[in-house]
CSV table of C-alpha atoms in Angstrom, one decimal:
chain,number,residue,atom,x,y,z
A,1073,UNK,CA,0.0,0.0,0.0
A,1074,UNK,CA,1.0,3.6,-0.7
A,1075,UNK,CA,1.7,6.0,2.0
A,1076,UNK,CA,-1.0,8.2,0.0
A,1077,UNK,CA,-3.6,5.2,0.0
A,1078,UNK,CA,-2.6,4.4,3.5
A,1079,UNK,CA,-3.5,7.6,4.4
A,1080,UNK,CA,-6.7,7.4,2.6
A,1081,UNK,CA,-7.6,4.2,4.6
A,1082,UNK,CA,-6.5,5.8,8.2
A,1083,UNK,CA,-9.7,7.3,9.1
A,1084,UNK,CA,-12.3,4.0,8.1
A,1085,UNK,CA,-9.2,2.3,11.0
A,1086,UNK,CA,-10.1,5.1,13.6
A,1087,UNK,CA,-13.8,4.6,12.6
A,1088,UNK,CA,-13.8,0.6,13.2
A,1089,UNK,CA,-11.9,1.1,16.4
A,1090,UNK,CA,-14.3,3.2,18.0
A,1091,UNK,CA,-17.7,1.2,16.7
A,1092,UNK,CA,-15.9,-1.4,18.6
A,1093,UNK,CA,-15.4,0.5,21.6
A,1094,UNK,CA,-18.5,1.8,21.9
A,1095,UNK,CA,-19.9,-2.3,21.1
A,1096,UNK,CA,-18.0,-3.3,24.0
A,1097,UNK,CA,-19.1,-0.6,26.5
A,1098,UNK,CA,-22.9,-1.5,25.5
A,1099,UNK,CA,-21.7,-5.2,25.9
A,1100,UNK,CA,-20.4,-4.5,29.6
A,1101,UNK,CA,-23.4,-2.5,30.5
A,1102,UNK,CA,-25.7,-5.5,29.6
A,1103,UNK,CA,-23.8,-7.9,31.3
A,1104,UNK,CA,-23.8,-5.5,34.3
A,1105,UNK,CA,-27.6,-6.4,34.2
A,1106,UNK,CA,-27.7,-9.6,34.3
A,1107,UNK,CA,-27.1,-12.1,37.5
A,1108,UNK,CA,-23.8,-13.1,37.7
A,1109,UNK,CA,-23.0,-16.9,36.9
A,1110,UNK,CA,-20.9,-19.2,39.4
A,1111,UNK,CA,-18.7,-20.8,38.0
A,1112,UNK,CA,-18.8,-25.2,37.9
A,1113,UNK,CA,-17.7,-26.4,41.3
A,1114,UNK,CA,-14.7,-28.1,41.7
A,1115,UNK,CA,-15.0,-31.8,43.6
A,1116,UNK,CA,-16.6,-31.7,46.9
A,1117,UNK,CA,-14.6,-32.6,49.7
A,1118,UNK,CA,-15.3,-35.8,51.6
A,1119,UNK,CA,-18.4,-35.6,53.8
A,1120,UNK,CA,-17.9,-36.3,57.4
A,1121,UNK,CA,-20.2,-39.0,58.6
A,1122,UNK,CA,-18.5,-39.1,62.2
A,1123,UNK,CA,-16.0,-38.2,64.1
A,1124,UNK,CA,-13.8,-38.6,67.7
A,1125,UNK,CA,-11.0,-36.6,67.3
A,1126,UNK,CA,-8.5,-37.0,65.2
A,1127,UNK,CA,-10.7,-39.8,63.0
A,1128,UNK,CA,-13.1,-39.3,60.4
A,1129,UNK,CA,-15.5,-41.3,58.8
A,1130,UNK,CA,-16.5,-40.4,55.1
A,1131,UNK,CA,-18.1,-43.1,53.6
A,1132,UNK,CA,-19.5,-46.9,54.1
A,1133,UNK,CA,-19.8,-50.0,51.5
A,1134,UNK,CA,-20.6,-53.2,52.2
A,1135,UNK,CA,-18.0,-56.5,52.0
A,1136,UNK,CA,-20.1,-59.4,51.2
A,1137,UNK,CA,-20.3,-62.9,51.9
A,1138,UNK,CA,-20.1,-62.9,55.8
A,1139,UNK,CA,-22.5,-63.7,58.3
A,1140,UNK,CA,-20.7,-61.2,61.0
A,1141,UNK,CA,-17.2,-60.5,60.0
A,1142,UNK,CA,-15.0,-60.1,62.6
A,1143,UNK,CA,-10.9,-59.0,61.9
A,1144,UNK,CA,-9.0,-57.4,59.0
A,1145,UNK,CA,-5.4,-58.2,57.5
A,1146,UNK,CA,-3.9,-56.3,55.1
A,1147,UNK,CA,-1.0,-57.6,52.8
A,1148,UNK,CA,0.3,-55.9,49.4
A,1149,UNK,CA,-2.7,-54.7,47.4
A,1150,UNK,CA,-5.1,-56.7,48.9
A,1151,UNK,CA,-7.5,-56.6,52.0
A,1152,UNK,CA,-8.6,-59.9,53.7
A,1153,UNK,CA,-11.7,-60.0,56.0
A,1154,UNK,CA,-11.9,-62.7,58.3
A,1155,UNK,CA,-16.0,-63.9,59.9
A,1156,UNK,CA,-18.2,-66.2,60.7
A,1157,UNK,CA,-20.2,-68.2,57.3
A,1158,UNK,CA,-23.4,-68.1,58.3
A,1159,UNK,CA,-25.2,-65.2,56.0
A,1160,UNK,CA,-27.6,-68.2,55.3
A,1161,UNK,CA,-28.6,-68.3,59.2
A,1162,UNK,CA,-27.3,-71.3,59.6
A,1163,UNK,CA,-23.9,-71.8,61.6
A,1164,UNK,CA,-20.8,-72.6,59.6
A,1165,UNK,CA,-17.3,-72.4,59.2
A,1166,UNK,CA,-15.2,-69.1,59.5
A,1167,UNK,CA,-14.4,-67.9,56.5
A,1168,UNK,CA,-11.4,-65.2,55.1
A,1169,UNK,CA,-12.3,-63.3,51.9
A,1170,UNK,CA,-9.5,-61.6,49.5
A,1171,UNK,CA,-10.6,-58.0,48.4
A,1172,UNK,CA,-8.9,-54.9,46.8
A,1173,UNK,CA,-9.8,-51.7,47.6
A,1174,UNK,CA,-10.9,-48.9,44.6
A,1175,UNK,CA,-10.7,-45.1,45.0
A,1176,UNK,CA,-12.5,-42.5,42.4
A,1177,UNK,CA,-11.6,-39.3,41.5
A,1178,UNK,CA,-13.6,-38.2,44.5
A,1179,UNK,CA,-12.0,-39.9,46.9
A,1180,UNK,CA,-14.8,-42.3,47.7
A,1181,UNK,CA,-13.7,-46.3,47.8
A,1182,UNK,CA,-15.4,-49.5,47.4
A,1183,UNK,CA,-14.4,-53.1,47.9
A,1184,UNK,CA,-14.3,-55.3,45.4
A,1185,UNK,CA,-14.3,-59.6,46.0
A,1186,UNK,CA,-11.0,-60.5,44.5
A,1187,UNK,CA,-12.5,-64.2,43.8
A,1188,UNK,CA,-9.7,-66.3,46.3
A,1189,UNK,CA,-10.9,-67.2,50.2
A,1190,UNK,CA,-10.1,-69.8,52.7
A,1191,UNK,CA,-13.1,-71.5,54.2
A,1192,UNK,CA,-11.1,-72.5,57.8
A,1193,UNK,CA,-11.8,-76.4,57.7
A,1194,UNK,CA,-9.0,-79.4,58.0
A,1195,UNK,CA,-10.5,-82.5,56.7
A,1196,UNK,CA,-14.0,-81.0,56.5
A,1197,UNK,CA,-13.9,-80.4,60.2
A,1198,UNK,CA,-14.8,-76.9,61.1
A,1199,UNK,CA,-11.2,-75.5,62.8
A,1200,UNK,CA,-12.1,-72.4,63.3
A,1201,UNK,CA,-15.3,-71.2,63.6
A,1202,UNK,CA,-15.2,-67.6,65.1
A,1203,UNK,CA,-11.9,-66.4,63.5
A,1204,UNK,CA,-10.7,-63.1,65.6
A,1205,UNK,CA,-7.6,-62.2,64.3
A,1206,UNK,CA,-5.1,-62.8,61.7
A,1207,UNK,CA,-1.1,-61.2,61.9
A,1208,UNK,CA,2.0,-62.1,60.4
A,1209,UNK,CA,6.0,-61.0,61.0
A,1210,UNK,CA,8.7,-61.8,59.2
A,1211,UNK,CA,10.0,-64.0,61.6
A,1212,UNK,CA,7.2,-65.8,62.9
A,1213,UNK,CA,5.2,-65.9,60.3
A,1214,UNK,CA,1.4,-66.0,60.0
A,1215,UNK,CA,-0.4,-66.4,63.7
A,1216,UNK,CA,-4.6,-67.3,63.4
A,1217,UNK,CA,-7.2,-66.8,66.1
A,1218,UNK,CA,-10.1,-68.5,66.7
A,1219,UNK,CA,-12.4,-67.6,70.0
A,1220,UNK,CA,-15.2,-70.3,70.7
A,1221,UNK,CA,-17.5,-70.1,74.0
A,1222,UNK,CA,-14.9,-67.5,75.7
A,1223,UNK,CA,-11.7,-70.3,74.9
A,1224,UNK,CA,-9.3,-69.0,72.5
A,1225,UNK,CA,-7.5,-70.5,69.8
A,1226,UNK,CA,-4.0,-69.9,68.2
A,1227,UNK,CA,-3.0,-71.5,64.7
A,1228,UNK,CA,0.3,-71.4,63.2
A,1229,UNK,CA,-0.4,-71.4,59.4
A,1230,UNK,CA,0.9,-71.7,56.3
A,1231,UNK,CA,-1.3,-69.0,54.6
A,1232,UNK,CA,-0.2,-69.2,50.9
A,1233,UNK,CA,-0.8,-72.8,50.9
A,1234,UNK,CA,-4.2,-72.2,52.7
A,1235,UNK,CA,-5.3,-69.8,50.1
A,1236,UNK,CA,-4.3,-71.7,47.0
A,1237,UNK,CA,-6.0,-74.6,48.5
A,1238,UNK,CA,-8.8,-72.9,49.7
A,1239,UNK,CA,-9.1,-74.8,53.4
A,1240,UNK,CA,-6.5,-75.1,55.9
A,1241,UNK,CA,-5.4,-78.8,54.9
A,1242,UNK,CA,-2.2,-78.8,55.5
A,1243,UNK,CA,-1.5,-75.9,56.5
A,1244,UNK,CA,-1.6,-75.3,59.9
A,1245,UNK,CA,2.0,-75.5,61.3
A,1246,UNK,CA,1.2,-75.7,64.7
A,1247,UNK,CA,-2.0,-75.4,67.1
A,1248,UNK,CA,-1.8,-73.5,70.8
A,1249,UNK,CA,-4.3,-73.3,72.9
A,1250,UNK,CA,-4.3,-69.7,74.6
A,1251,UNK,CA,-6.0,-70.7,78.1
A,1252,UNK,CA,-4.0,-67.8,79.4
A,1253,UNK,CA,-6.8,-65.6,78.7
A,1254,UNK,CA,-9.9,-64.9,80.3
A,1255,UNK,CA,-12.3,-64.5,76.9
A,1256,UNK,CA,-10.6,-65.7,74.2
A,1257,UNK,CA,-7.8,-64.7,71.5
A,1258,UNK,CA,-7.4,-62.3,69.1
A,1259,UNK,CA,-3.5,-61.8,67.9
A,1260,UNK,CA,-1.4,-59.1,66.7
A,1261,UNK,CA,2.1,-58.6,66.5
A,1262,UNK,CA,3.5,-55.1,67.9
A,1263,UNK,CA,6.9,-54.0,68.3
A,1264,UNK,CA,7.5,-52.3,71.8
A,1265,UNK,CA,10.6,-49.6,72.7
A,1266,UNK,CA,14.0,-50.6,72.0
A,1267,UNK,CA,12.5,-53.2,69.1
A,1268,UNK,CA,11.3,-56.0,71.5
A,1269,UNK,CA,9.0,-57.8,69.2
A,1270,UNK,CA,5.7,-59.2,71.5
A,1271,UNK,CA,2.2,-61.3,69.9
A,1272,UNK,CA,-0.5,-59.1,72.0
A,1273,UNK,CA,-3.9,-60.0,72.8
A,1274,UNK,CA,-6.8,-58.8,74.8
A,1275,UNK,CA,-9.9,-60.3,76.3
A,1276,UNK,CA,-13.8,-59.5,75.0
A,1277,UNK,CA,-16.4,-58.7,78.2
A,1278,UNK,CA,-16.1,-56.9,81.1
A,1279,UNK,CA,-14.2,-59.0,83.5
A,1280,UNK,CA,-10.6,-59.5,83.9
A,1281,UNK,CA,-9.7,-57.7,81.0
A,1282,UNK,CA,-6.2,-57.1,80.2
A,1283,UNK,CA,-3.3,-56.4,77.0
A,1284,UNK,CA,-1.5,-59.7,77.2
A,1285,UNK,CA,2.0,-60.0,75.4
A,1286,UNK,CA,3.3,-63.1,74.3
A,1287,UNK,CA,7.3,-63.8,73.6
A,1288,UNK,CA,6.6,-65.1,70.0
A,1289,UNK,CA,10.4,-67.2,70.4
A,1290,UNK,CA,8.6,-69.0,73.2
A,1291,UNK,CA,5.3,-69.8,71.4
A,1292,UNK,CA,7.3,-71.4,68.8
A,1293,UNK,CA,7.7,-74.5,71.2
A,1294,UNK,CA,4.6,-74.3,73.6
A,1295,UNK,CA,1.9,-76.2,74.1
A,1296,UNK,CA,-0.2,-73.5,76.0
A,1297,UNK,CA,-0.1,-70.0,76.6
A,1298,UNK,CA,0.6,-70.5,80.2
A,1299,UNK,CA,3.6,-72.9,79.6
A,1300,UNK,CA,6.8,-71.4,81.3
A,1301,UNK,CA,8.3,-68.1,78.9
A,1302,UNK,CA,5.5,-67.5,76.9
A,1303,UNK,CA,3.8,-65.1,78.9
A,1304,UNK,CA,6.1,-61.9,78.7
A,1305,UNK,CA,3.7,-59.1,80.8
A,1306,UNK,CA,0.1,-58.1,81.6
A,1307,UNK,CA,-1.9,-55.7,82.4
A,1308,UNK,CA,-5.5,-54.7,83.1
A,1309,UNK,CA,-7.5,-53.1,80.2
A,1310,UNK,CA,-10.7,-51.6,79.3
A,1311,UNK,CA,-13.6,-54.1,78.0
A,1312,UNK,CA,-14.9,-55.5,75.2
A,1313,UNK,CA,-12.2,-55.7,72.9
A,1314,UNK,CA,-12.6,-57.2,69.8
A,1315,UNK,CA,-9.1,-56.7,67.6
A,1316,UNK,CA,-5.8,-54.7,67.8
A,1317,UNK,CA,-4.6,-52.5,65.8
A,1318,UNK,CA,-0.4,-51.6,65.8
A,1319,UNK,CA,-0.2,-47.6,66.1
A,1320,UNK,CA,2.5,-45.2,64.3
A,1321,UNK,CA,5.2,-45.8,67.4
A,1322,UNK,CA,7.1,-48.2,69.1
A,1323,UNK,CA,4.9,-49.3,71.7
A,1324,UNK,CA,1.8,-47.8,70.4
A,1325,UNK,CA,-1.3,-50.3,70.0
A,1326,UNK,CA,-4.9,-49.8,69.9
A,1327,UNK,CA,-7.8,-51.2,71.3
A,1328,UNK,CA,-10.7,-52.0,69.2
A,1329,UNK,CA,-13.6,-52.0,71.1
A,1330,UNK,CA,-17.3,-51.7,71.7
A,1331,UNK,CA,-18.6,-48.9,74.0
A,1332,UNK,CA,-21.5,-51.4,75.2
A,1333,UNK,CA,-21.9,-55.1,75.0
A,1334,UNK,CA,-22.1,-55.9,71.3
A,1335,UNK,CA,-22.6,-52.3,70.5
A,1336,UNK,CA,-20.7,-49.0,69.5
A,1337,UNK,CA,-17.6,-48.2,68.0
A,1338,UNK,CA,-14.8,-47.3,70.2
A,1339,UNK,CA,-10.8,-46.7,69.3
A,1340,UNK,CA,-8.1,-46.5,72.6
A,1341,UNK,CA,-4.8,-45.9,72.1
A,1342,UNK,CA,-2.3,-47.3,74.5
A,1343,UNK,CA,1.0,-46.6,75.0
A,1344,UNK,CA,2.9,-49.2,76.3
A,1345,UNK,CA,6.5,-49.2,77.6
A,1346,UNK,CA,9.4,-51.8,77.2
A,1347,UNK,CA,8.7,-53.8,80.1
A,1348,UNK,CA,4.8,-54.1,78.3
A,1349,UNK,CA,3.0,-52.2,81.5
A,1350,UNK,CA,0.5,-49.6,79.8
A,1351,UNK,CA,1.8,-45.9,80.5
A,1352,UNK,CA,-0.6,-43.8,79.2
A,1353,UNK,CA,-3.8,-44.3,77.3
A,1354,UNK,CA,-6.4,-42.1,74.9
A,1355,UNK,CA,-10.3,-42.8,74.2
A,1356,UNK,CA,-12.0,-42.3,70.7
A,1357,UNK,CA,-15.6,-42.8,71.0
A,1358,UNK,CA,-17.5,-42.8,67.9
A,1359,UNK,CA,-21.6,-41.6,68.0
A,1360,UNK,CA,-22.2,-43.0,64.5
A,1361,UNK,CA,-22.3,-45.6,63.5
A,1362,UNK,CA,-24.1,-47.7,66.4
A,1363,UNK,CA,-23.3,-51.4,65.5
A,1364,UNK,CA,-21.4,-54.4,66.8
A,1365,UNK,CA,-17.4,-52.8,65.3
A,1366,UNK,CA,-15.2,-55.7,65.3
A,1367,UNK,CA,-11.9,-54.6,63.3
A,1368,UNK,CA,-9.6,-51.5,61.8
A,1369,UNK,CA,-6.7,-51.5,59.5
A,1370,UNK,CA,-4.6,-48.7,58.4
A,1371,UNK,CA,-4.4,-47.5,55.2
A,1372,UNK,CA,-2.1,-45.3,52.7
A,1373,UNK,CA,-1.4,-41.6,54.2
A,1374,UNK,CA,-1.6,-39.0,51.7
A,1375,UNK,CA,1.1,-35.8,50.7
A,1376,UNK,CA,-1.1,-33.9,53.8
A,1377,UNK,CA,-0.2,-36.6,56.1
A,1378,UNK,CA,-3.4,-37.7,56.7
A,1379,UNK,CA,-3.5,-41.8,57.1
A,1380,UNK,CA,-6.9,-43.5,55.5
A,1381,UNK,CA,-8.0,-46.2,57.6
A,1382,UNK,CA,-11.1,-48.9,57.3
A,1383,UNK,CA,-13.5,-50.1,60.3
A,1384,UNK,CA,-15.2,-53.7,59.9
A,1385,UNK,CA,-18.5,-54.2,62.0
A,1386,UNK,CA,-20.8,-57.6,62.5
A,1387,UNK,CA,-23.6,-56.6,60.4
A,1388,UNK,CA,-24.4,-58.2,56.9
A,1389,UNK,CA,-25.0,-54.9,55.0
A,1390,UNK,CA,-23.1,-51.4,55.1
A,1391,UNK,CA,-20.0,-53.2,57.5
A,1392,UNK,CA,-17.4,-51.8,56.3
A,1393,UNK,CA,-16.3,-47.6,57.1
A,1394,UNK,CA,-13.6,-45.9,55.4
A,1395,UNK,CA,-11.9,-42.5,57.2
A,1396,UNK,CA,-9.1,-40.8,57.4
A,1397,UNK,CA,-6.8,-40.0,60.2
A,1398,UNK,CA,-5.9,-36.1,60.5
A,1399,UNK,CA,-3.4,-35.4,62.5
A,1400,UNK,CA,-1.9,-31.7,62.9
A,1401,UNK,CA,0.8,-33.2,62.6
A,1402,UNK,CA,2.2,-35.2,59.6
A,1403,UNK,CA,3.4,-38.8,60.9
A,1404,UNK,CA,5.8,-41.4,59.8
A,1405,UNK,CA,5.1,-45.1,59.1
């Protein structure tokens, strides 16, 4: 273009320019008008269902297959519930049920049946009928509990072989009756202060209740619980426990209880010292939900240091709770 054409076309420029100006102003004093428009929300935090302190429920699903379930093991990727097999109503064997766990982009899990489970019979006898707890250490290996009419049960086990098979036919290394206790066994390995490695157990009702702590070396060779060296310290406790649950610390263990008989969910977290007396101790009471809670497993903790965790309870729908654990401070695993 020529400077002398350029010129020519200059003005229609200045024109253009302010049609448009005055198009937007117009534009802006419409808009001005009109209700403003939120914009799409983001996802929704978690809901709270319940709390006690530092724990949070946020949602519930349901683990199928179970009369009453009763414990929870974790190993790798999967989740193993252990209960009574009677969701027919009629009394069977105890059961434990491989699961993995889902999360969406909200945050919200479900359980899914990952197809493998040990129905606890040897030889189509029933061998464990009320299974209460299931732990493992590298060391010791895998440690079963049974609890039948108040007398508990320990099992040995070879628990690859039992879940390829399917039953516990031959695979229970070694059987121990735990007649140290005063209502029955449920098992779970804890490492005290200074690394002492202990099997601890508690009792269910409201009488003579105490954290027992086994020397695991001993029970390697015992016949009973209260053969000489396998009893390692005691000391009283609160009632109705129904599993343990290791805590973040050497010597840290919780309680998982009932705040009634048979009813309410109930978290204490003992501290216990490296003689195994109890030291100091912290109560999470739960107002919601109201059922029989039976177990608790920690899960994965999060870049804000908050540590997912699942609650099992006795009923045959909704039994299962996921959470997450809050602390103001981050902790280590």
């Amino acid at each position: 273009m020529t400077r002398a054409a350029f010129a020519h076309a200059l003005p229609f420029g200045r024109l253009f320019g302010l049609i448009a100006a005055v198009l937007a102003l117009a534009s802006a004093g419409c808009l001005a008008d009109r209700p403003r428009i939120a914009p799409e929300p983001g996802p929704s935090p978690d809901p709270v269902l319940s709390s006690a302190g530092p724990f949070e429920i946020t949602s519930t699903t349901t683990a199928e297959g179970f009369g009453a379930g009763q414990a929870i093991f974790l190993r790798g990727n999967f989740v193993y519930i252990l209960g009574d097999r009677y969701d027919d109503g009629t009394e069977g064997p105890g059961v434990i049920r491989e699961f993995f766990w889902s999360t969406d982009a909200r945050g919200n899990r479900a359980l899914f049946f990952g197809g493998r489970e040990i129905i606890l019979t040897e030889n189509g006898q029933d061998v464990a009928k009320h299974p209460t707890g299931l732990t493992w250490h590298p060391n010791f290996g895998y440690w079963l509990g049974d609890t039948v009419d108040q007398r508990g049960t320990l099992f040995q086990i070879d628990f690859d072989l039992a879940l390829s098979r399917g039953t516990l036919d031959g695979s229970i290394i070694r059987t121990i009756e735990d007649n140290a206790a005063v209502n029955g066994t449920r098992p779970e390995f804890i490492t005290l202060p200074g690394g002492r490695v202990v099997l601890a157990t508690s009792d269910y009702g409201d009488t003579g209740n105490a954290l027992r702590l086994y020397d695991p070396v001993a029970l390697l060779t015992a016949e009973r619980t209260s053969d000489d060296g396998v009893l390692f310290a005691e000391h009283p406790c609160g009632p109705f426990v129904q599993t343990l649950e290791p805590g973040f610390e050497p010597g840290e263990v919780y309680l998982v209880q009932n705040r009634t008989p048979g009813l309410g969910y109930r978290l204490t977290l003992l501290n216990v010292d490296d003689t195994g007396r109890i030291r100091g101790s912290e109560v999470f009471d739960f107002e919601q939900p109201t059922d029989e809670l039976e177990g608790f497993a920690w899960l994965e903790t999060d870049r804000r240091g908050r540590t997912a965790f699942m609650m099992l309870s006795a009923s045959r729908s909704a039994n299962v709770v996921f959470g997450r654990w809050s602390p103001e401070r981050p902790l280590r695993r």
